[in-house]
Coordinates of C-alpha atoms in Angstrom, one line a residue:
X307 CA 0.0 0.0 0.0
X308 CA 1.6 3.4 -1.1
X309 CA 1.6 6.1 1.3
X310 CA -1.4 7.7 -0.2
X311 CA -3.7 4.9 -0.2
X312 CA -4.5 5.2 3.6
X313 CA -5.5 8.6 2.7
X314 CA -7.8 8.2 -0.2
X315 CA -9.6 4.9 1.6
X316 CA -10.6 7.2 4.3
X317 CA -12.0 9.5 1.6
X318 CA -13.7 7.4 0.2
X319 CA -15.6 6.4 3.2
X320 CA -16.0 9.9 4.1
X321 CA -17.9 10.9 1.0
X322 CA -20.2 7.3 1.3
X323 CA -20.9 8.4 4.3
X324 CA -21.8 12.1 3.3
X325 CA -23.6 10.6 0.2
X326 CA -25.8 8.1 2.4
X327 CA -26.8 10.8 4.7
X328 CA -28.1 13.2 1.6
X329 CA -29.4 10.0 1.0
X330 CA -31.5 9.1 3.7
X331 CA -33.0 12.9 3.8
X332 CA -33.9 12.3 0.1
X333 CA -35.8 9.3 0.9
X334 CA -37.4 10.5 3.9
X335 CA -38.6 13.9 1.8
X336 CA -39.6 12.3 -1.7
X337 CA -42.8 10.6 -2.1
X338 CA -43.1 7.2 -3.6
X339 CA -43.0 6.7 -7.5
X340 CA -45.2 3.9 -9.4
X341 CA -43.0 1.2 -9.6
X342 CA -42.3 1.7 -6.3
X343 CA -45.7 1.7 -4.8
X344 CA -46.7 -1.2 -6.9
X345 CA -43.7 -3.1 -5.6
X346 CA -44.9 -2.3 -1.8
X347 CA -48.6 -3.6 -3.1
X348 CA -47.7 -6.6 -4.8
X349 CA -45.3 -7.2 -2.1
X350 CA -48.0 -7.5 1.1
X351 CA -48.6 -11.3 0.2
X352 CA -45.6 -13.1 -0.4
X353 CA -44.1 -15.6 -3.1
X354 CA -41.2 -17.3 -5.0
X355 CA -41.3 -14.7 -7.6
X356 CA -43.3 -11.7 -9.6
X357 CA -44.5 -11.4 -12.5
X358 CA -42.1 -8.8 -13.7
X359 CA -39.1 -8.8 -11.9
X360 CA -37.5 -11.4 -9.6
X361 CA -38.4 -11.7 -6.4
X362 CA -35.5 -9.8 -4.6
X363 CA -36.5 -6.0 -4.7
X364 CA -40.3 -7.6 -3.4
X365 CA -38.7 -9.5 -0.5
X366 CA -37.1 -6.9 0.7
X367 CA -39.8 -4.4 0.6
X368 CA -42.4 -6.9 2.7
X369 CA -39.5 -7.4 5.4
X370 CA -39.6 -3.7 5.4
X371 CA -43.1 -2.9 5.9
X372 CA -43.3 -5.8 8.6
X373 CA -40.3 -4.2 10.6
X374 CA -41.2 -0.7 10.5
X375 CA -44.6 0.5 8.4
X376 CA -45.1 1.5 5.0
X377 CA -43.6 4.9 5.1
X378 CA -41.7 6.3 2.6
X379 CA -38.2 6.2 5.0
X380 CA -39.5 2.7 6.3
X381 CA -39.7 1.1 3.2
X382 CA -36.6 2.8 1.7
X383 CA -33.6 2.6 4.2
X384 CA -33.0 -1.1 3.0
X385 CA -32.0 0.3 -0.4
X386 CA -29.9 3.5 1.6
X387 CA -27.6 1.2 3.1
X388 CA -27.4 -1.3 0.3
X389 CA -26.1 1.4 -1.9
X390 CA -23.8 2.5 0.4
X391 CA -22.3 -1.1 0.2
X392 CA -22.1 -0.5 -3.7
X393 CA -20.4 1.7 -3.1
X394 CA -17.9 0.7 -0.8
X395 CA -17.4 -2.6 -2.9
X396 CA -16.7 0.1 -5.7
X397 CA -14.1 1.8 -4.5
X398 CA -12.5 -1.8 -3.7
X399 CA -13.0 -3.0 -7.3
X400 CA -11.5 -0.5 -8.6
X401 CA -8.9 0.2 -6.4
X402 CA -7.5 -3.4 -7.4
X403 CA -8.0 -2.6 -11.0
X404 CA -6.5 0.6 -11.1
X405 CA -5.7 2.1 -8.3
X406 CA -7.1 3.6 -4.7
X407 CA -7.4 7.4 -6.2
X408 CA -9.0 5.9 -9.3
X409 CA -11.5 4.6 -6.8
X410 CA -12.3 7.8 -5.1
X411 CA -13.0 8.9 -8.3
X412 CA -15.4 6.2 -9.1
X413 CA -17.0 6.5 -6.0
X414 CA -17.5 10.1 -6.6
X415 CA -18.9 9.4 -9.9
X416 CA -21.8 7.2 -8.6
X417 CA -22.6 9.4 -6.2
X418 CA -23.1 12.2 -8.3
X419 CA -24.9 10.3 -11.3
X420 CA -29.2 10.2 -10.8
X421 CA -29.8 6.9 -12.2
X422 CA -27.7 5.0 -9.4
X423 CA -27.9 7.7 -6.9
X424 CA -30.8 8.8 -6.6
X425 CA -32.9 5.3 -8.3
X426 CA -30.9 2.5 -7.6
X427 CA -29.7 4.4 -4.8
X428 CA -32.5 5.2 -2.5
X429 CA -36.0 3.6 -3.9
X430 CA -38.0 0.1 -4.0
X431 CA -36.3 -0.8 -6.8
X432 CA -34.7 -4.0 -8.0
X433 CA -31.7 -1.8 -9.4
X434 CA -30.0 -1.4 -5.9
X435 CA -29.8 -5.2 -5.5
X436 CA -28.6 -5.7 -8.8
X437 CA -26.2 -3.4 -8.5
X438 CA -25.1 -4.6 -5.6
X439 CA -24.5 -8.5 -6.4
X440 CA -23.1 -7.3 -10.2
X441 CA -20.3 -5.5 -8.0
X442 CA -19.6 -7.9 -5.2
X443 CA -19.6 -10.4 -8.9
X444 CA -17.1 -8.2 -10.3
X445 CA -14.5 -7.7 -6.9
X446 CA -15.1 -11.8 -6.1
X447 CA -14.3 -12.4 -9.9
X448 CA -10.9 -10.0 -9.6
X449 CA -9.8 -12.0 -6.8
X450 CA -10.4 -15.5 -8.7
X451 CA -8.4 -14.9 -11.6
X452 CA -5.3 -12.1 -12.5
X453 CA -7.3 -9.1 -13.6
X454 CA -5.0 -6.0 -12.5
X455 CA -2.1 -5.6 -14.6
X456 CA 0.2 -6.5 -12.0
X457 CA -1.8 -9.4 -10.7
X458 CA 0.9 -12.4 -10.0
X459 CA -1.1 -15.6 -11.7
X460 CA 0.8 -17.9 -9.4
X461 CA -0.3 -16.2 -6.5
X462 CA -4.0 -17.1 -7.3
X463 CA -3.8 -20.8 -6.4
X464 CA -5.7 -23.7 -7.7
X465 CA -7.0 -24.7 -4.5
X466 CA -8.4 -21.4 -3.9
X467 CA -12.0 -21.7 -3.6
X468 CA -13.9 -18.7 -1.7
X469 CA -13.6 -15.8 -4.8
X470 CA -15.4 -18.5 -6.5
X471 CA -18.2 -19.5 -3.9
X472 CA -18.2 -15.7 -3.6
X473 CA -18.6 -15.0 -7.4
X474 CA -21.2 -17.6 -7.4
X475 CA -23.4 -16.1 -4.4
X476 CA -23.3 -12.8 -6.3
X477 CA -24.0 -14.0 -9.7
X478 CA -27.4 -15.9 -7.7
X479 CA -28.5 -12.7 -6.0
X480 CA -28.3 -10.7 -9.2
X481 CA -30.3 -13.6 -10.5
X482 CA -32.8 -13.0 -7.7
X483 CA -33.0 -8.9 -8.4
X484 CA -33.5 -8.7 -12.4
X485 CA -33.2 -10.6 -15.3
X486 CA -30.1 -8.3 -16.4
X487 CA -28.1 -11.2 -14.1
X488 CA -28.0 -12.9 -17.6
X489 CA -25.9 -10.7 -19.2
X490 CA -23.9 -9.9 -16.4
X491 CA -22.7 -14.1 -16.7
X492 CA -22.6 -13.7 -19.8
X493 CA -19.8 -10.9 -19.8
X494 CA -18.2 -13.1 -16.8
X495 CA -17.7 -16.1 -19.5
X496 CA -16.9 -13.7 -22.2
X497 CA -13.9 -12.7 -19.9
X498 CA -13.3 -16.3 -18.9
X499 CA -13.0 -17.3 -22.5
X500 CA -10.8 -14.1 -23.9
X501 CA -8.4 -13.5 -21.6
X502 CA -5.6 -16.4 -22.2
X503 CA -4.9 -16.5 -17.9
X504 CA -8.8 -16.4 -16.7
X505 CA -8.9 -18.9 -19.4
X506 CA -6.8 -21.6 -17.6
X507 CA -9.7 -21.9 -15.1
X508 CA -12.0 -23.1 -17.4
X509 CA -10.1 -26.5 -17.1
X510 CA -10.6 -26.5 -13.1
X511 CA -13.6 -27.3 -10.7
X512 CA -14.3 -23.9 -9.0
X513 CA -16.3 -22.1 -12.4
X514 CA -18.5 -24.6 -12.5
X515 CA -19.1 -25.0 -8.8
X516 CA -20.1 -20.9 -9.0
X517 CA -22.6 -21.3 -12.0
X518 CA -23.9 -24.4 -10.0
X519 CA -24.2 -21.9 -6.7
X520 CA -25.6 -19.4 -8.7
X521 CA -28.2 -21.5 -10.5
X522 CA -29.4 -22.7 -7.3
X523 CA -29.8 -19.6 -5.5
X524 CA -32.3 -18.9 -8.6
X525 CA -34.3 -21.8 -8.4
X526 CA -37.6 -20.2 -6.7
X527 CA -37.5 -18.0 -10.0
X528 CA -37.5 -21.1 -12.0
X529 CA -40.4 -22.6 -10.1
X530 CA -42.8 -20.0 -9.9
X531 CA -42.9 -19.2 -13.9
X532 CA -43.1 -22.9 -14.3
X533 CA -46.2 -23.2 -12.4
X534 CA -47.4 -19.8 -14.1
X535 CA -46.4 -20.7 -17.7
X536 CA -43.1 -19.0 -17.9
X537 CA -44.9 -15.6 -17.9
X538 CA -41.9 -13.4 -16.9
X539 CA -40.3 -14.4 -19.7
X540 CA -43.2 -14.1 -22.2
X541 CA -43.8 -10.4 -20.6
X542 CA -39.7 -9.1 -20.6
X543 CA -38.6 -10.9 -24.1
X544 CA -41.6 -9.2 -25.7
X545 CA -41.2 -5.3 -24.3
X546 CA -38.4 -4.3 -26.7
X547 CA -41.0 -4.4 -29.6
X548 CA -42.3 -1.9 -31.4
X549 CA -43.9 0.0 -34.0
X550 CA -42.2 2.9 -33.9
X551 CA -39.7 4.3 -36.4
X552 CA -36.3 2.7 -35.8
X553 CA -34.1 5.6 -35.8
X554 CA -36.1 7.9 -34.1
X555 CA -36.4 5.3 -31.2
X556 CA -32.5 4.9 -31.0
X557 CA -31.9 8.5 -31.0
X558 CA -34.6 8.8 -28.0
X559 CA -32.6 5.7 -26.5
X560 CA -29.4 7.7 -26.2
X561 CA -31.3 10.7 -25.1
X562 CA -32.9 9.1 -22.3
X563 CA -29.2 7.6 -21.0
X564 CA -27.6 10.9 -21.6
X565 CA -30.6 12.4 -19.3
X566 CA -30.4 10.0 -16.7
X567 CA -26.4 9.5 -16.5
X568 CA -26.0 13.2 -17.2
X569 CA -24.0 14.1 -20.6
X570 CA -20.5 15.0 -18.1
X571 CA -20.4 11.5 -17.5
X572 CA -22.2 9.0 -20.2
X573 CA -20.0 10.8 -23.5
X574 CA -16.8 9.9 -21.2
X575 CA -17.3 6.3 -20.2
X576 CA -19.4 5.8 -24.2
X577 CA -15.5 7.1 -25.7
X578 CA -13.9 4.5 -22.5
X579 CA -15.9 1.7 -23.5
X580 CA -15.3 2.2 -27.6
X581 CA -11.4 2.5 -26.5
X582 CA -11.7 -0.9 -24.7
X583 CA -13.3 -2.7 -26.9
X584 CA -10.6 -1.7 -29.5
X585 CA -8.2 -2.3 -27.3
X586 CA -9.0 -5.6 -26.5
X587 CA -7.8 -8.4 -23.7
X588 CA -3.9 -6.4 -24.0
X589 CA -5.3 -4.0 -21.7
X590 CA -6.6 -6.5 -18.7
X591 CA -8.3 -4.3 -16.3
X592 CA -10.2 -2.5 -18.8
X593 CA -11.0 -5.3 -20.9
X594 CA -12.8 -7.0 -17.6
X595 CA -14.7 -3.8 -16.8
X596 CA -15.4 -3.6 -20.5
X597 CA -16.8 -7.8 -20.7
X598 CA -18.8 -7.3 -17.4
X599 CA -20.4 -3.6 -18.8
X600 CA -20.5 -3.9 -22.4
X601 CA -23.7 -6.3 -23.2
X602 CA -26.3 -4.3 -21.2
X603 CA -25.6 -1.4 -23.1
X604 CA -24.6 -3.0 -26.5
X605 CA -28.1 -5.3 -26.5
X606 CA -30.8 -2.8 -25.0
X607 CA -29.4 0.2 -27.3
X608 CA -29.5 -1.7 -30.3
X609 CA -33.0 -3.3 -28.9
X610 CA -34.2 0.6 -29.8
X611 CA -33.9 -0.3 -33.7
X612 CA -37.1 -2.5 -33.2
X613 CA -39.0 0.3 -33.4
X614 CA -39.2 1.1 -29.1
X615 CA -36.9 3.5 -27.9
X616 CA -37.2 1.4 -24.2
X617 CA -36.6 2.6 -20.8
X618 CA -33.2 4.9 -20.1
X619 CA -32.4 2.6 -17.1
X620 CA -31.9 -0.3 -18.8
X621 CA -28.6 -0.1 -19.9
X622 CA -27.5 1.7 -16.8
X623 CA -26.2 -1.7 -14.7
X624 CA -23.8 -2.0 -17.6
X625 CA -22.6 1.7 -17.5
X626 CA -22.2 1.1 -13.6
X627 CA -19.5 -1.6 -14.1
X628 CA -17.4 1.0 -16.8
X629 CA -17.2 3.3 -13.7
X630 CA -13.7 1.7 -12.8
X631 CA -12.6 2.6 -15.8
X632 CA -14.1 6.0 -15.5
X633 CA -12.7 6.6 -12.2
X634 CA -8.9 5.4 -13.5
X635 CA -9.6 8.3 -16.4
X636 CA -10.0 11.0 -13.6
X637 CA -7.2 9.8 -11.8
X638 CA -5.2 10.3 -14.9
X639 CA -6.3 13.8 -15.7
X640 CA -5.9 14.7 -12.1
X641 CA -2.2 14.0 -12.5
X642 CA -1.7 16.3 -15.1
X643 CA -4.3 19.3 -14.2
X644 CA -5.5 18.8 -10.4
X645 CA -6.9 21.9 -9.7
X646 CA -9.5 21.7 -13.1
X647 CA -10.4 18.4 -12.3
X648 CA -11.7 19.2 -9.0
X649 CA -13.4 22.5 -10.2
X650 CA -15.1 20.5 -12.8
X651 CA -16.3 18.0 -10.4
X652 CA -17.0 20.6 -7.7
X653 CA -19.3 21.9 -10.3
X654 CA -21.2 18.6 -11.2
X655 CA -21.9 18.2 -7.3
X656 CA -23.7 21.4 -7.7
X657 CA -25.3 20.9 -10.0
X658 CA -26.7 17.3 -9.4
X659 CA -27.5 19.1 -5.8
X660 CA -29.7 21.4 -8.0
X661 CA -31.3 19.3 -9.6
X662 CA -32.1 17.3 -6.8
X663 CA -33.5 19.9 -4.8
X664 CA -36.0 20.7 -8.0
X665 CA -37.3 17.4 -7.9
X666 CA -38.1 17.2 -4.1
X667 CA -39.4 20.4 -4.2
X668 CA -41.7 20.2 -7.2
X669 CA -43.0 16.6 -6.6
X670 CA -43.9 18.2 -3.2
X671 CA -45.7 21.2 -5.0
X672 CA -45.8 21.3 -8.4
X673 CA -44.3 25.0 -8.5
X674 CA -42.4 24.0 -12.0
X675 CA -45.3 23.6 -14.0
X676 CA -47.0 26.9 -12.5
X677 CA -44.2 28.5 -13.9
X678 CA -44.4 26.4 -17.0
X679 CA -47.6 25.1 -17.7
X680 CA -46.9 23.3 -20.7
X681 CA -45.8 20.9 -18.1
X682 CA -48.9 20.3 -16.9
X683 CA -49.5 17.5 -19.4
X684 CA -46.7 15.4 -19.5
X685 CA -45.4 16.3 -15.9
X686 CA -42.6 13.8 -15.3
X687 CA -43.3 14.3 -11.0
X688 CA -46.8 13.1 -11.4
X689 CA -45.1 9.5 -10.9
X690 CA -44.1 10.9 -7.3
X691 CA -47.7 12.1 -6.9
X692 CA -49.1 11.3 -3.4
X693 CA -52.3 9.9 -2.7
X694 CA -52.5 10.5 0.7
X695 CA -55.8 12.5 0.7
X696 CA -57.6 9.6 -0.6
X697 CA -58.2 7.4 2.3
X698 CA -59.7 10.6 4.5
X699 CA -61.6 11.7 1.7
X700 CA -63.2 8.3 1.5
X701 CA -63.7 7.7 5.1
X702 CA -65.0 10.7 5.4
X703 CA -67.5 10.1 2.7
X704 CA -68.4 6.6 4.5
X705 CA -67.4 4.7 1.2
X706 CA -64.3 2.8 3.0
X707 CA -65.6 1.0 5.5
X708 CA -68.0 -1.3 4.1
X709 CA -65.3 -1.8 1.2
X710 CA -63.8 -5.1 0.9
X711 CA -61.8 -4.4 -2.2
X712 CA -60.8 -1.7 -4.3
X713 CA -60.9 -2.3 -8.2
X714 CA -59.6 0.3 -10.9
X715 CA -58.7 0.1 -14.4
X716 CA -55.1 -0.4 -14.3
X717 CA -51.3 -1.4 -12.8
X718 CA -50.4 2.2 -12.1
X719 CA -53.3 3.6 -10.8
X720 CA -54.2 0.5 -8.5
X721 CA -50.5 0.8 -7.2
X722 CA -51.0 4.7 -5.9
X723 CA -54.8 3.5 -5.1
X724 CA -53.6 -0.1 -3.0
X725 CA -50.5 2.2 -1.5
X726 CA -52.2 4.7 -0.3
X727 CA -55.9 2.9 1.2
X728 CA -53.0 0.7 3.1
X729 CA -53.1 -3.2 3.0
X730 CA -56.2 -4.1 4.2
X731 CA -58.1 -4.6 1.2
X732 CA -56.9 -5.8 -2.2
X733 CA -56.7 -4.1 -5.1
X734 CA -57.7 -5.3 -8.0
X735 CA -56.9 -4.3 -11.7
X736 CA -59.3 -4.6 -15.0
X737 CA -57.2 -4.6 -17.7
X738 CA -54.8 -6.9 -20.1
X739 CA -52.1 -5.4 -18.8
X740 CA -52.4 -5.6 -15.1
X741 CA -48.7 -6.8 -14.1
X742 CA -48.6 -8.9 -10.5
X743 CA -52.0 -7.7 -9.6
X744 CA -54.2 -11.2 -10.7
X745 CA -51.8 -13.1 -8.3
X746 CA -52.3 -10.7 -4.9
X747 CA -56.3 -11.2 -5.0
X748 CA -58.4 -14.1 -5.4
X749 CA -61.3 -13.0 -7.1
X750 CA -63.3 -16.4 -6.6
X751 CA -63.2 -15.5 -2.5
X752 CA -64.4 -11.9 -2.7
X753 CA -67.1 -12.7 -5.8
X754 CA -70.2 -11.5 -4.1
X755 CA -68.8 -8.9 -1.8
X756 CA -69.3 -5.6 -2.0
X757 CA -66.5 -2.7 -3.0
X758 CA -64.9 0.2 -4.5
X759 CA -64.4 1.1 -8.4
X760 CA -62.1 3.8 -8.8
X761 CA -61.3 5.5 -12.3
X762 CA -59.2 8.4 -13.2
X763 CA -61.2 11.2 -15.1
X764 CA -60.5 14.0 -17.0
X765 CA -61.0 17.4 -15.2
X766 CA -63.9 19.0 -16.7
X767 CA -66.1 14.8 -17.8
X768 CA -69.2 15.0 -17.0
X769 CA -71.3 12.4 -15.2
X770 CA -72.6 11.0 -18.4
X771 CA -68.9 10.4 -20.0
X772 CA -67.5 8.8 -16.5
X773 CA -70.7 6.3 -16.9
X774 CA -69.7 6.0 -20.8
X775 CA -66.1 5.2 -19.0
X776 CA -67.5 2.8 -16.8
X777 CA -69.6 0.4 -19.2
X778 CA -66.6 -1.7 -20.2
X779 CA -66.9 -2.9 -15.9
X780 CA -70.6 -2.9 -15.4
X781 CA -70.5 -6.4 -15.9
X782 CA -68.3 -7.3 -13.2
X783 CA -70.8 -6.1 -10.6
X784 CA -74.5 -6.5 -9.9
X785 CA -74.7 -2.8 -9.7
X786 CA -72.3 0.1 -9.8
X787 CA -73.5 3.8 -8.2
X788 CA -72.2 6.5 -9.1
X789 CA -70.2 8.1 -5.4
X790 CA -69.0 11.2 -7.2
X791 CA -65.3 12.3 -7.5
X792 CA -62.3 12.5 -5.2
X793 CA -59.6 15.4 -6.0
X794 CA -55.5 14.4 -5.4
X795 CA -53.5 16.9 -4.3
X796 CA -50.6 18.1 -4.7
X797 CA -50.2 21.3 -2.4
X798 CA -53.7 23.5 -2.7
X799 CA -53.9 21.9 -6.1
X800 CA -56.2 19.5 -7.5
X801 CA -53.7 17.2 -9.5
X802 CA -55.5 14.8 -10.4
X803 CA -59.3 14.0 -9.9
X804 CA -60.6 10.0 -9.2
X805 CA -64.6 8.7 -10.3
X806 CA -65.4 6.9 -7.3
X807 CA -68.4 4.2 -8.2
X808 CA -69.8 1.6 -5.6
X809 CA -69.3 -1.7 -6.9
X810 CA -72.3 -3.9 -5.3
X811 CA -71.6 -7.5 -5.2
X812 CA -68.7 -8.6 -7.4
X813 CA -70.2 -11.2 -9.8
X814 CA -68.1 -11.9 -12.8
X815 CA -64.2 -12.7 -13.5
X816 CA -62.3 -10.4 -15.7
X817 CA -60.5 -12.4 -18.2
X818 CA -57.6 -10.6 -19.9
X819 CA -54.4 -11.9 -20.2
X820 CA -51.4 -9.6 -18.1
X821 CA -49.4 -10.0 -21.2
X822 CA -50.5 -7.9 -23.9

């Protein structure tokens, strides 16, 4: 250890620890999204998977809730301190890859980029736990085989088997947060199989033993699609298609990771990754950040030419393994100019500080799209929108209490709706599409029981179009009645306002398929 190492490892932990602070604030301030309030939902009753992820991210969050409520902090701090491990395993990485300042700098880096810390960072999401077993992946798989430059290959010793069972573990829990895990294993063999010393392994025990450990640890994923037809895989092979033109939805695809890795960072590790790739096994460290990171980004940018630009945070678990790399390039061009390095990334902590403070702010009040209302449309905060007032409103109305379900018209509504009314009646969706919803209620044992029908209207529908709205469910029920509407808010404002019909005695099944 050089005399400077000491220095930068205590750094390092000082800015985690800075970082995990902001961090619990943030998730004590910010509402919950959609997908996060639909993972709390489908969450309450447990199982060996869900229908769209994994079953990781859903685990967690019904461990949560037990221990301490379904508040926002509650349900969040999991995710806090996971990240913070992420983190920490970060620095370690890429510390052996490169070296100790290179992994302040990568540390910095994810601290200071939305997508990991602010998403995967801090919410109900199965990014953090991906991100987390990809890492520990990536350090167990750097101290299995000679990945640092000046690794000594006899040092790593046949007999050696704990990086292995380690590598194995990881591979298993990544398995168990997101279906990315198979691309992650893939870019493990793809640096198994290139690089001539990893490649000596492939003759020994311990690989196999890993993918053995990591197959296992993924069996209740196996057994729950098998019992439900495979449906996770029908519903995630089928989203990258579209009908969209194919260039426009690959320039919107590189948009969206630009937005949500920020263009100071995504242009810099897209030029790292091209120079790696070029470069090739000669350069050993950044070849194995480059065979661990490259597929995500590789398969679900190119996935945009089928006509679906696809979500911005797919690619990002392959970005966050490039951060070594990253990190190493800072450290380089801190050498030479120290002073604009740190000016520059001085300047991108304020600025993601900013931006943060804009989003807490604004999902809290909505005072951006006062000042531009052409935001009120398409306002990307309305995912943060609280429902709290719905459950007094309701009560107050007398509507809850004789309720012994709540039924709306689909995923993302019944997730704010079932978050917010708490878990004491199911929630059930109408609609093709209706995710992990068909699995958390049993229709057959509430047909004949009387409950709620909740649809989203437009502000100014009148009671004849909400009726109109409400004929494709009239034959669910014996009778619906009209309850009036129930107004959202956000501040003094009505953000969005709710058709609330009494559904008396459920009588029929809805029949869509979840997969559209």
């Amino acid at each position: 250890m050089t005399p400077a190492e000491p220095h930068d490892q205590r750094l390092a932990v000082r800015i985690v620890a800075i970082a995990t602070a902001l961090r619990f604030v943030v998730a004590a301030l910010l509402p919950l999204g959609i997908d996060e309030s639909y993972a709390v939902v489908v969450s309450r009753r447990l199982s060996l998977s869900w229908f769209d992820h994994p079953p990781a991210v859903f685990w967690i969050a019904h461990a949560a809730a037990t221990l301490g409520g379904e508040s926002p902090i509650a349900l969040r701090w999991p995710f806090v301190l996971l990240f913070a491990l992420t983190s920490w395993m970060l620095f370690l990485l890429t510390s052996r890859l490169f070296s100790a300042r290179a992994g302040v700098w990568a540390v910095v880096a994810a601290q200071l980029i939305p997508v990991f810390s602010l998403s995967a960072g801090s919410w109900v999401l199965p990014d953090g736990p991906l991100l987390c077993a990809s890492i520990a992946a990536a350090l167990a798989l750097s101290h299995a085989v000679p990945v640092a430059a000046d690794d000594d290959a006899s040092t790593l010793q046949a007999s050696r088997w704990w990086p292995w069972l380690a590598l194995g573990l990881a591979l298993g829990g990544a398995g168990l947060s997101k279906y990315h895990a198979a691309l992650l294993g893939a870019g493990v063999a793809m640096f198994m199989l290139s690089d001539l010393t990893a490649r000596r392994w492939t003759t020994r025990p311990q690989p196999y033993v890993a993918l053995l450990l990591a197959i296992v640890c993924v069996i209740p994923v196996f057994v729950w699609n098998a019992q439900h037809d495979w449906i996770s895989f029908r519903f995630q092979t089928g989203r990258a298609a579209g009908h969209g033109n194919p260039v426009t939805a690959l320039v919107q695809n590189l948009a969206g990771q630009a937005g949500y890795l920020l263009p100071w960072f995504w242009v810099p590790m897209i030029v790292l990754l091209a120079r790696g790739l070029r470069t090739g096994p000669r350069d050993r460290a950044t070849w194995f950040c480059c065979c661990l990171g490259a597929l995500p980004i590789v398969v679900f940018t190119l996935a945009s030419l089928g006509g679906r630009a696809g979500l911005p945070h797919w690619p990002a678990p392959g970005f966050f393994m490039l951060l070594p790399m990253l990190g190493a390039a800072i450290a380089r061009w801190e050498g030479r100019t120290a002073d604009v390095v740190r000016q520059r990334m001085r300047l991108a902590g304020i600025v993601y500080v900013a931006l943060l403070t804009i989003v807490v702010s604004h999902a809290a009040t909505g005072w951006v799209a006062r000042i531009v209302p052409s935001l009120r449309r398409a306002d990307p905060a309305f995912e943060l929108l609280e429902y709290r007032s719905l459950r007094d409103t309701l009560n107050a109305r007398g509507l809850l209490a004789p309720s012994t379900f709540v039924a709306t018209t689909d995923w993302l509504r019944g997730s704010k709706i079932g978050y917010a009314l708490g878990p004491e009646r199911p929630v059930l969706v109408f609609n093709a599409d209706a995710r992990h919803f068909p699995f958390t209620a049993d229709m057959q044992s509430l047909q004949g029981n009387n409950g709620l029908m909740l649809m989203r209207i437009a502000r100014n529908e009148s009671e004849v179009e909400m009726w109109i709205a409400a004929q494709d469910y009239v034959t669910m029920f014996d009778t619906l009645h009209f309850e009036g509407t129930v107004p959202v808010l956000r501040g003094a404002d009505t953000a969005v306002t709710l058709g609330v019909f009494r559904a008396v005695h459920l009588s029929g099944t809805f029949h869509g398929s979840p997969v559209k």
